[in-house]
XYZ file of C-alpha atoms in Angstrom:
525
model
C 6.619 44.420 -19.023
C 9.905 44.268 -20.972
C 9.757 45.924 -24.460
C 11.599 44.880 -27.610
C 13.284 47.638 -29.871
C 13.680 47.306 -33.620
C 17.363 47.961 -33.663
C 18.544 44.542 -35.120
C 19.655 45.875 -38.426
C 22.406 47.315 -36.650
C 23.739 44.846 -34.392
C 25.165 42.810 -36.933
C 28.324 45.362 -37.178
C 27.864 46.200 -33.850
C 30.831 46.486 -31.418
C 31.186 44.840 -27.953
C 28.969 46.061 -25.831
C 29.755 49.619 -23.913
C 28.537 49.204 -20.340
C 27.179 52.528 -19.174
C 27.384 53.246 -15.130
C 24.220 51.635 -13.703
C 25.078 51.505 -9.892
C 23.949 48.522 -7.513
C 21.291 51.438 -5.600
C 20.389 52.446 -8.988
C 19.359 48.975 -10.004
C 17.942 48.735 -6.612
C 15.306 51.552 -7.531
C 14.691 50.595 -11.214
C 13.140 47.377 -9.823
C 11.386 48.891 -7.193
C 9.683 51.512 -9.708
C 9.125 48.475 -11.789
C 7.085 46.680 -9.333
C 5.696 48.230 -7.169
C 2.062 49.343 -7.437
C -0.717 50.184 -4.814
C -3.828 48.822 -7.410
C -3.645 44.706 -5.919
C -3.226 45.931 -2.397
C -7.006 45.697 -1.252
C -7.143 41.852 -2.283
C -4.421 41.585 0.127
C -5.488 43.488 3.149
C -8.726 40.631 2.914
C -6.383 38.484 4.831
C -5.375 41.084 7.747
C -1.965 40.016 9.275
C -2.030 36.675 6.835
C -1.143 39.037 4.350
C 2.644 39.285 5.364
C 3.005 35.636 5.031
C 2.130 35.721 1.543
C 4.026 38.767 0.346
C 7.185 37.145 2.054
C 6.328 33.358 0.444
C 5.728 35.116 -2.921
C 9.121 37.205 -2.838
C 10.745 33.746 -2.097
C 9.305 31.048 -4.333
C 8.696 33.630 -7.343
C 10.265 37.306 -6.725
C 13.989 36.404 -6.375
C 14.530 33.054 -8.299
C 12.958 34.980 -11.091
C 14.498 37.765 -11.198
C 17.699 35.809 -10.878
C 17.215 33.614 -13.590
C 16.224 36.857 -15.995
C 19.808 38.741 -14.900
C 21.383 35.475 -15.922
C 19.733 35.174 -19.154
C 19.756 38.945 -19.767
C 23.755 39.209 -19.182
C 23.870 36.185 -21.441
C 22.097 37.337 -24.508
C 22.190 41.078 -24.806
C 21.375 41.102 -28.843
C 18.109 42.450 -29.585
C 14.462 40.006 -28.899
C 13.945 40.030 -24.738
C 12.264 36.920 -24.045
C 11.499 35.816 -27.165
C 15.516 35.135 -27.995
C 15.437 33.426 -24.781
C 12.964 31.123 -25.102
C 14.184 30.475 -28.732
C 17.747 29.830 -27.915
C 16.317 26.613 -25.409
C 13.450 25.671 -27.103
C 13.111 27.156 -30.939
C 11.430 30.144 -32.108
C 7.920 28.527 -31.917
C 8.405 28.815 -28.288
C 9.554 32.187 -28.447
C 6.946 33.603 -30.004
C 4.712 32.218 -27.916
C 6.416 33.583 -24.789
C 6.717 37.119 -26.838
C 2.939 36.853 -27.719
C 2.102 35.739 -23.787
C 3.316 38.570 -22.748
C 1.331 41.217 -24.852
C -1.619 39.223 -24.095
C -0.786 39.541 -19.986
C -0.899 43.319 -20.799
C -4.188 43.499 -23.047
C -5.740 41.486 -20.098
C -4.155 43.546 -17.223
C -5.861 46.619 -18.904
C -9.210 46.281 -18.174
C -8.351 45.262 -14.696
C -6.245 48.298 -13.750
C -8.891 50.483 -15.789
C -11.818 49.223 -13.657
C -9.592 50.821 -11.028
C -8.842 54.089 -12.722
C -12.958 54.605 -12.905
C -13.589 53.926 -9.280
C -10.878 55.753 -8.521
C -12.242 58.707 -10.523
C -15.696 58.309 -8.803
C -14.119 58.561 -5.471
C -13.461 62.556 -6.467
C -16.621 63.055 -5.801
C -19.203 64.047 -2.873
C -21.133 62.272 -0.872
C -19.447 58.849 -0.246
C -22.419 57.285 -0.360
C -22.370 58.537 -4.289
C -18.784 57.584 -4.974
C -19.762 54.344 -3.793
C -22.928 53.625 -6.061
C -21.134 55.257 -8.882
C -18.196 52.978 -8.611
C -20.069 49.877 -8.705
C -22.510 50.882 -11.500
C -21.596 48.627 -14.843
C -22.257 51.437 -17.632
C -19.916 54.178 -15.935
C -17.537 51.679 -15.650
C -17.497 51.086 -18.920
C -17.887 54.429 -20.576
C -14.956 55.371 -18.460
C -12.792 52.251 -19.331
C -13.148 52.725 -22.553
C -12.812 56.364 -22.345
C -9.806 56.291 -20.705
C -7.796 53.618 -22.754
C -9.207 55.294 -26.473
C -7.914 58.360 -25.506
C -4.613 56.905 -24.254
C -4.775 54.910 -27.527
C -4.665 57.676 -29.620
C -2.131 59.732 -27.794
C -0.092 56.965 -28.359
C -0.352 56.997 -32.004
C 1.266 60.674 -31.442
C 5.095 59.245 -30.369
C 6.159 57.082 -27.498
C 7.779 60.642 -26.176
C 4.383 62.081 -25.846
C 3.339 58.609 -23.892
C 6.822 58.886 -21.641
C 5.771 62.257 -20.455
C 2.268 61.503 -19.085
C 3.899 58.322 -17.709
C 6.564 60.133 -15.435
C 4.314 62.549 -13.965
C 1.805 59.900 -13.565
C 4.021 57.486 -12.128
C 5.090 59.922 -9.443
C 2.108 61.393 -8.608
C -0.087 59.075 -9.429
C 2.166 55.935 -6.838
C 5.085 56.958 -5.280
C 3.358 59.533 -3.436
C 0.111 57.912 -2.752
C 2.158 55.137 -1.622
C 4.353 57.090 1.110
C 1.433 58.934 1.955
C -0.810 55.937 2.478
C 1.917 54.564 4.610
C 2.374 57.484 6.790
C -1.296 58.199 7.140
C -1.463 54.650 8.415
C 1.207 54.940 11.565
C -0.159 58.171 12.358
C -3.455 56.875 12.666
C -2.002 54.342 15.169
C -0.486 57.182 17.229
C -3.588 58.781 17.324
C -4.799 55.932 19.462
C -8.016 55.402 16.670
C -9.902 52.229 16.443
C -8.038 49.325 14.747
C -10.115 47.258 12.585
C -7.693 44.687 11.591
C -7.996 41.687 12.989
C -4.905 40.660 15.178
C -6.445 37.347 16.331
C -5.929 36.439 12.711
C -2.867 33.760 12.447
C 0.331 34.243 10.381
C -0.031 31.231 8.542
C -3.035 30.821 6.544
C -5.500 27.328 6.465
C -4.105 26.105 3.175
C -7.100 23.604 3.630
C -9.389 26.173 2.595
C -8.109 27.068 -1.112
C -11.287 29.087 -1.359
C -9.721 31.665 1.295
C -6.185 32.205 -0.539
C -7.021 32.603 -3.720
C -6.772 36.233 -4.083
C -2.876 36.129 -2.430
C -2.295 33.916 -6.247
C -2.644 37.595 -7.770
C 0.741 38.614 -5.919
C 2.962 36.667 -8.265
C 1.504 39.108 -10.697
C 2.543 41.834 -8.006
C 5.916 40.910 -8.710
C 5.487 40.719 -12.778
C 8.001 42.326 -14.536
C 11.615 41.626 -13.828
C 11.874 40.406 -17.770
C 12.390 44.300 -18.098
C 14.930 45.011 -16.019
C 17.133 42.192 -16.250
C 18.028 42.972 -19.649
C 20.063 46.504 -18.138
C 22.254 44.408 -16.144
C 24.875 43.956 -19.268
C 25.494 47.622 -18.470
C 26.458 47.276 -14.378
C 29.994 47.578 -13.510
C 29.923 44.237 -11.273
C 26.634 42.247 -11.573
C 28.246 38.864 -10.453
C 28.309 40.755 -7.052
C 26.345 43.778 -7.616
C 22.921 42.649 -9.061
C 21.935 39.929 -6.671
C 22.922 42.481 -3.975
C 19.819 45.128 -6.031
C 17.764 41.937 -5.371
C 17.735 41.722 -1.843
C 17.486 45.397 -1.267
C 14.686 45.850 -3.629
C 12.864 43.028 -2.327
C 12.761 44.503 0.808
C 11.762 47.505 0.147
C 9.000 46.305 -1.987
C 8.191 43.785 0.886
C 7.823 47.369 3.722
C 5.738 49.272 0.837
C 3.539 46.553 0.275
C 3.117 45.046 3.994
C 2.826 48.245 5.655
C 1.058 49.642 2.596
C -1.850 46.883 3.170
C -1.860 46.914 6.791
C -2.812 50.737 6.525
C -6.031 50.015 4.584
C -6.454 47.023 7.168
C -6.491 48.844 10.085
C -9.069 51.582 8.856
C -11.215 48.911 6.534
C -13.221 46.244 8.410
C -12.507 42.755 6.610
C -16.113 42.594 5.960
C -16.332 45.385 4.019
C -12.935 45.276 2.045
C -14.304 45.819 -1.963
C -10.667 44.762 -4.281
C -11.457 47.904 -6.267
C -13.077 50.475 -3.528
C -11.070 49.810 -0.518
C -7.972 52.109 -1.070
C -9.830 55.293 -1.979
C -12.409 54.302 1.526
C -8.592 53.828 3.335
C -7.281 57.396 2.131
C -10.605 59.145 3.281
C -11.085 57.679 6.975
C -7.582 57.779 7.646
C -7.666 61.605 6.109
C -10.779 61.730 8.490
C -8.755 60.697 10.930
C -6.934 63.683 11.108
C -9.937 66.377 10.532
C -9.362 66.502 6.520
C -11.603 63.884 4.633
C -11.594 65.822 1.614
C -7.917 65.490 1.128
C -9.098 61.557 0.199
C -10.759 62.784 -2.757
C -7.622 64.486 -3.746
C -5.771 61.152 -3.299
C -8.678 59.903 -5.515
C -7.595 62.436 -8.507
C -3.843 61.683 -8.269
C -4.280 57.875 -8.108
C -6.840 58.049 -11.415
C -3.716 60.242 -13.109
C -1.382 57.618 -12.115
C -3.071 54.979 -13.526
C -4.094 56.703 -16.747
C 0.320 57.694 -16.923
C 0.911 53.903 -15.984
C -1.663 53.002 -18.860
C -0.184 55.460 -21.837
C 3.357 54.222 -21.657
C 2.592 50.590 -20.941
C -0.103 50.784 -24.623
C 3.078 51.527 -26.830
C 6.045 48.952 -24.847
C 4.768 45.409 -25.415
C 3.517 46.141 -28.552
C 6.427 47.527 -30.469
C 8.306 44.408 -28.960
C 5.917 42.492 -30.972
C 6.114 44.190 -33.643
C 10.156 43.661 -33.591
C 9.688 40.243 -33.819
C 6.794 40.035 -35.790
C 8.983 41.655 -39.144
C 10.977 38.322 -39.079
C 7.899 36.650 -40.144
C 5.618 35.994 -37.183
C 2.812 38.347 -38.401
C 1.176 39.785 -42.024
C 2.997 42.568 -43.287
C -0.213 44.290 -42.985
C 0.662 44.433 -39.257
C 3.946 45.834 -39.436
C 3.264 49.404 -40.703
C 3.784 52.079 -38.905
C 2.706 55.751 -38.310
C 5.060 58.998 -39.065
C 6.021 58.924 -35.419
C 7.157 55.275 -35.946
C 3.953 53.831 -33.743
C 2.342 50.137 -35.236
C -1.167 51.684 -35.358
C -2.371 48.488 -36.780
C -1.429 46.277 -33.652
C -2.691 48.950 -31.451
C -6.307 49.016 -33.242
C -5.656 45.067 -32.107
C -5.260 45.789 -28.733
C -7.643 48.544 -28.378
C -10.498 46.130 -29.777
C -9.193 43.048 -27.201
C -9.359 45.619 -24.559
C -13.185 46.535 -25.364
C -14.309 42.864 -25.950
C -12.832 42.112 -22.698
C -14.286 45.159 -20.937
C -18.262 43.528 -21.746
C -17.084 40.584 -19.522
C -18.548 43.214 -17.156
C -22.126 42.767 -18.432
C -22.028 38.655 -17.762
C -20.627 38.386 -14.586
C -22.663 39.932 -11.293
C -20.481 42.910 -10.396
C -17.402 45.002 -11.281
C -15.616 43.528 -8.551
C -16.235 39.891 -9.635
C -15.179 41.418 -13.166
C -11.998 42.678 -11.623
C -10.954 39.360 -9.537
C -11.563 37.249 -13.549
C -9.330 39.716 -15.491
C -6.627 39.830 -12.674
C -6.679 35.973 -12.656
C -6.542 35.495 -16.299
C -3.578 37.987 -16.559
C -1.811 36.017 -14.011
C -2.740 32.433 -15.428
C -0.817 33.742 -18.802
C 2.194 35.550 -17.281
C 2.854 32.677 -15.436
C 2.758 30.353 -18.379
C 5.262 32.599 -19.754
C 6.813 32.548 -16.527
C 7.427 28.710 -16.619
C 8.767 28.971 -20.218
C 11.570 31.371 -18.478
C 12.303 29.295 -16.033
C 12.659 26.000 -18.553
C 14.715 28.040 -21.043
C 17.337 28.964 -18.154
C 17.882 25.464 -17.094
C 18.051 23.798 -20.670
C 20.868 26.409 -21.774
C 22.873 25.862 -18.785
C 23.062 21.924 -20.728
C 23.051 23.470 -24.330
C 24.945 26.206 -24.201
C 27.648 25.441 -20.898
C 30.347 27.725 -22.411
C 28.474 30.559 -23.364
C 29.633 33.826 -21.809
C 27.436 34.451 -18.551
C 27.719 38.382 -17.421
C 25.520 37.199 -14.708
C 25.454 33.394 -13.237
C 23.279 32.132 -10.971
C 25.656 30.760 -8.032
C 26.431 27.478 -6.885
C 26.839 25.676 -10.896
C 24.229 23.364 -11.771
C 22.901 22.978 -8.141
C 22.325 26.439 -8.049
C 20.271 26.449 -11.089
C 18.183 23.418 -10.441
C 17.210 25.172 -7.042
C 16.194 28.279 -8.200
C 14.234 27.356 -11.415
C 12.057 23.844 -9.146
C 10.987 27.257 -6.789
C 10.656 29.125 -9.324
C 8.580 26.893 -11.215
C 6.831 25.492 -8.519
C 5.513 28.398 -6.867
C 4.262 29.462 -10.625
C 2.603 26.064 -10.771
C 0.861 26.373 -7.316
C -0.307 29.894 -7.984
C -1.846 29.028 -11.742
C -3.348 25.939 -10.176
C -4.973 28.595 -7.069
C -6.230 30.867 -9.835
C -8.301 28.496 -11.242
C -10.613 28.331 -8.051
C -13.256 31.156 -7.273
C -12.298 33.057 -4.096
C -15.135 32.775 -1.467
C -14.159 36.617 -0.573
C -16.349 37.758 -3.226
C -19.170 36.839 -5.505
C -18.347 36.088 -8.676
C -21.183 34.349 -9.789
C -21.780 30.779 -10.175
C -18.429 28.860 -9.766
C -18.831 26.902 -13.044
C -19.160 30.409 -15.308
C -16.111 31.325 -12.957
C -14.032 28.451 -14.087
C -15.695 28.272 -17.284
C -14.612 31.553 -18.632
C -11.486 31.118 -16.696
C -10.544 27.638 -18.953
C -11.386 28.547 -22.046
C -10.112 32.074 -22.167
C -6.518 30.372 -20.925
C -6.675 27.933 -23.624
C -7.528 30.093 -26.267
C -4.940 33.076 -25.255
C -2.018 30.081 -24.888
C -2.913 28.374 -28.188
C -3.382 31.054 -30.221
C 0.282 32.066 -30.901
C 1.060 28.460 -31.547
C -2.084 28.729 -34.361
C -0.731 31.816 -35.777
C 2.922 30.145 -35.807
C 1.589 27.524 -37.957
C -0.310 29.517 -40.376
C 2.508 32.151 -40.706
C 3.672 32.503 -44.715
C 7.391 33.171 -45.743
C 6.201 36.735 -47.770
C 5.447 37.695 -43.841
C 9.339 38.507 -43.082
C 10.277 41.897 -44.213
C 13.294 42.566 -45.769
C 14.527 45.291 -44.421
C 14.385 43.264 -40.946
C 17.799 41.401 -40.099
C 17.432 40.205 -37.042
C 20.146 39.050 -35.689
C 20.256 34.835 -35.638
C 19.994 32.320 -32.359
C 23.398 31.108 -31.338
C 22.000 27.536 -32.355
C 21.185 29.160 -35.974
C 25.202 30.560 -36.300
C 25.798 27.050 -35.215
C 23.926 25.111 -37.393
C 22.316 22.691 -34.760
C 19.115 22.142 -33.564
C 18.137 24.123 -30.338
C 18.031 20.636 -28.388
C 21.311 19.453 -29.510
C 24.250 20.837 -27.182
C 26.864 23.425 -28.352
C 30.161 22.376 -29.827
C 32.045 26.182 -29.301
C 34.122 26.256 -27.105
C 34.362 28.300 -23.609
C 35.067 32.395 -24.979
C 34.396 31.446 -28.794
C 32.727 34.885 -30.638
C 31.237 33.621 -34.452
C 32.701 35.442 -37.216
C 31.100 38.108 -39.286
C 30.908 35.896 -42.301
C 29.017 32.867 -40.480
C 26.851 35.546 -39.021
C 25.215 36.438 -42.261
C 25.358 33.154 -43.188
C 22.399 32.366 -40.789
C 20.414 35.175 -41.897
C 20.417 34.675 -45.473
C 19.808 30.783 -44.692
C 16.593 31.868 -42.311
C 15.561 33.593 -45.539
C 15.676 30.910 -47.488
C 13.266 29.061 -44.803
């Protein structure tokens, strides 16, 4: 998830920008590291050979046209605010906040989730299987671990985002890359080996879209493929990204298309479908296949790194939404009260936020019939808000393209207006058909009775999407802080509305006098 640095106080004198040497291959690997994760893959391998279809219709209807449209709108408006001075430039800052908010929320959600992981990946370190397995699934060790897990990542946190960065690199290596190679390689040497396959190759590669109950889980992949908002905003500082960055696109989409497909397949061929569990499944892949080759305790070493991935993955990712909140928040979006922050510069208020969120979402786990149902709700609801966000993305891009038409683009999406409208009706209608699909229970797994399933689902979506607009509306003007300047909205410099279109012409740069202007007249409001 992209992260928003306080750094606007500065930018008002700033220079033009410096572009630093970020190579196409380098790009290339900055998205892959972004994406790709080996947590989702079980819900995937439920579908055997399906599962390629909908990694590949994922990567086209939501992967590229959005990381497109985030490289154009990145190049476009490199001052500080991510997605928030996106949104605002199309649609007003209401909107922007919302998106900004949306976004932490995704991430508050996604914890639980990926921390129901980390414990069952812990209890796979353990002997017998048949132990690992009953300890996995049990609700209290779950929870005690959850909660251990993200308190103590919490409060590390509180100690610098450099202390969080360190745990995160290891992790992030240790804890995925290798896993992920491993997993891969275990997998085609099993095949060599001549060893039973239990994935199903009658399956079809087209799915029975008749049967929404059945491809529900492959909804979840658009959340797979989260995060480009983060890396589009580095593509200011490529050499060529009219040619260059699109180019990063392809390549890391298919590499994130082999790791993935072959990734999955590897648990499917060990894994019967019957018995594929979305949170137990990759630590039973990693021992048979280890079995495979006369080592089964090797698994519960994969078990160890994959829990100290996820706990790395979990410490950085605590700190990086939030201080982008907190950014915006200083020019008036939250009480002062929020805005403090520790010696090490760290918002310990807004963490205590999302450390409380976090453990009243974790006790969804004593209302619903098993961890794994628990899992599958959490995943859904984290992909039901980033993809509201998502659509707000996609809208802003297309209504700046007719606001804003001579605005500097370091990045344009090709083929002029065409182009555009292409790219953001896939965009937003794969987003659209994969928030509609998360709305229905799976029939993979029990979650319980299908009206608490959509029940909880409903209202925790409209309660997570209207509350920025609530806190928006109650927001007072002795919320900005002063020593924020943020620097204004193109529409602000202006003085237009954000629906009304742009008068500068193609090139023009505001002066340094209207400039200030806007920020002592945002004061006033």
């Amino acid at each position: 998830m992209a992260t928003t640095k306080d750094n606007t106080s500065s930018e008002i004198k700033k220079s033009p920008i410096v572009k630093s040497s970020i190579s196409m291959i380098t790009m290339t690997v900055m998205i892959i590291t972004t994406i790709v994760s080996l947590r989702g893959l079980p819900s995937q391998a439920e579908f055997g050979l399906t599962s390629i279809f909908y990694y590949i219709f994922a990567a086209v209807v939501f992967l590229i046209p959005y990381s497109l449209v985030c490289a154009e709108l990145a190049s476009t408006y490199t001052q500080s605010g991510g997605l928030f001075r996106w949104v605002s430039e199309a649609f007003g800052p209401r909107f922007g906040w919302a998106a900004m908010y949306l976004e932490w929320q995704t991430v508050v959600i996604w914890f639980p989730s990926v921390l129901m992981f980390a414990s069952v990946s812990l209890a796979y370190i353990f002997w017998p299987e048949s132990f690992d397995q009953k300890l996995a699934s049990n609700k209290l060790y779950t929870i005690i671990v959850l909660l251990g897990i993200y308190w103590f990542s919490t409060f590390n946190t509180f100690r610098g985002i450099k202390s969080a960065n360190k745990l995160s690199t290891i992790g992030g290596f240790m804890g995925t890359i290798v896993p992920g190679a491993i997993l891969i390689i275990l997998g085609i040497v099993y095949l060599l080996l001549g060893k039973p396959i239990e994935l199903p190759l009658h399956q079809p590669f087209f799915p029975d879209f008749s049967k929404l109950g059945t491809v529900v889980l492959a909804a979840s992949i658009f959340l797979f493929y989260g995060g480009m908002e983060m890396q589009g905003v580095h593509i200011q500082n490529m050499k060529n990204p009219a040619k260059d960055f699109p180019l990063s696109v392809l390549l890391a989409t298919i590499a994130i298309l082999i790791i993935f497909i072959f990734a999955t397949l590897s648990i499917g061929i060990v894994v019967p479908q019957k018995d594929i569990n979305l949170l137990q499944s990759l630590l039973v892949a990693y021992r048979d296949l280890w079995s495979a080759l006369g080592i089964p305790w090797l698994g519960n070493i994969m078990a160890g790194l994959i829990t100290f991935g996820v706990i790395g993955q979990v410490s950085v990712i605590i700190a990086g939404p939030s201080t982008g909140l907190m950014a915006v928040a200083k020019s008036g979006y939250l009480p002062r009260s929020l805005q403090k922050t520790n010696k090490n510069g760290i918002d310990t208020s807004i963490l205590y936020i999302q450390a409380i969120f976090v453990t009243i979402l974790t006790f969804v786990l004593v209302i619903l019939p098993s961890v794994q149902s628990a899992y599958q709700i959490m995943s859904q609801m984290a992909t039901i808000i980033y993809l509201v966000m998502v659509i707000f993305i996609f809208g802003a891009a297309l209504k700046l393209r007719y606001t804003e038409p001579n605005k500097k683009r370091g990045f344009k999406i090709p083929g002029g207006m065409l182009g555009i409208w292409i790219v953001s009706v896939i965009g937003i209608g794969g987003a659209l058909f994969a928030l509609i699909l998360s709305f229905i229970p799976p029939s993979q797994i029990t979650t319980g009775s299908p009206a608490t399933y959509i029940g909880v689902l409903s209202v925790g979506s409209i309660i997570f999407v209207a509350l920025p607009f609530v806190v928006y509306a109650l927001r007072k003007k002795d919320w900005r802080n002063p020593a924020s300047k943020f620097y204004p909205f193109d529409y602000e410099i202006e003085g237009r509305k954000p629906s009304e279109k742009s008068k500068w012409p193609e090139g023009y740069v505001p002066s340094q006098t209207q400039i200030e202007a806007a920020i002592e007249k945002e004061k006033e409001n």
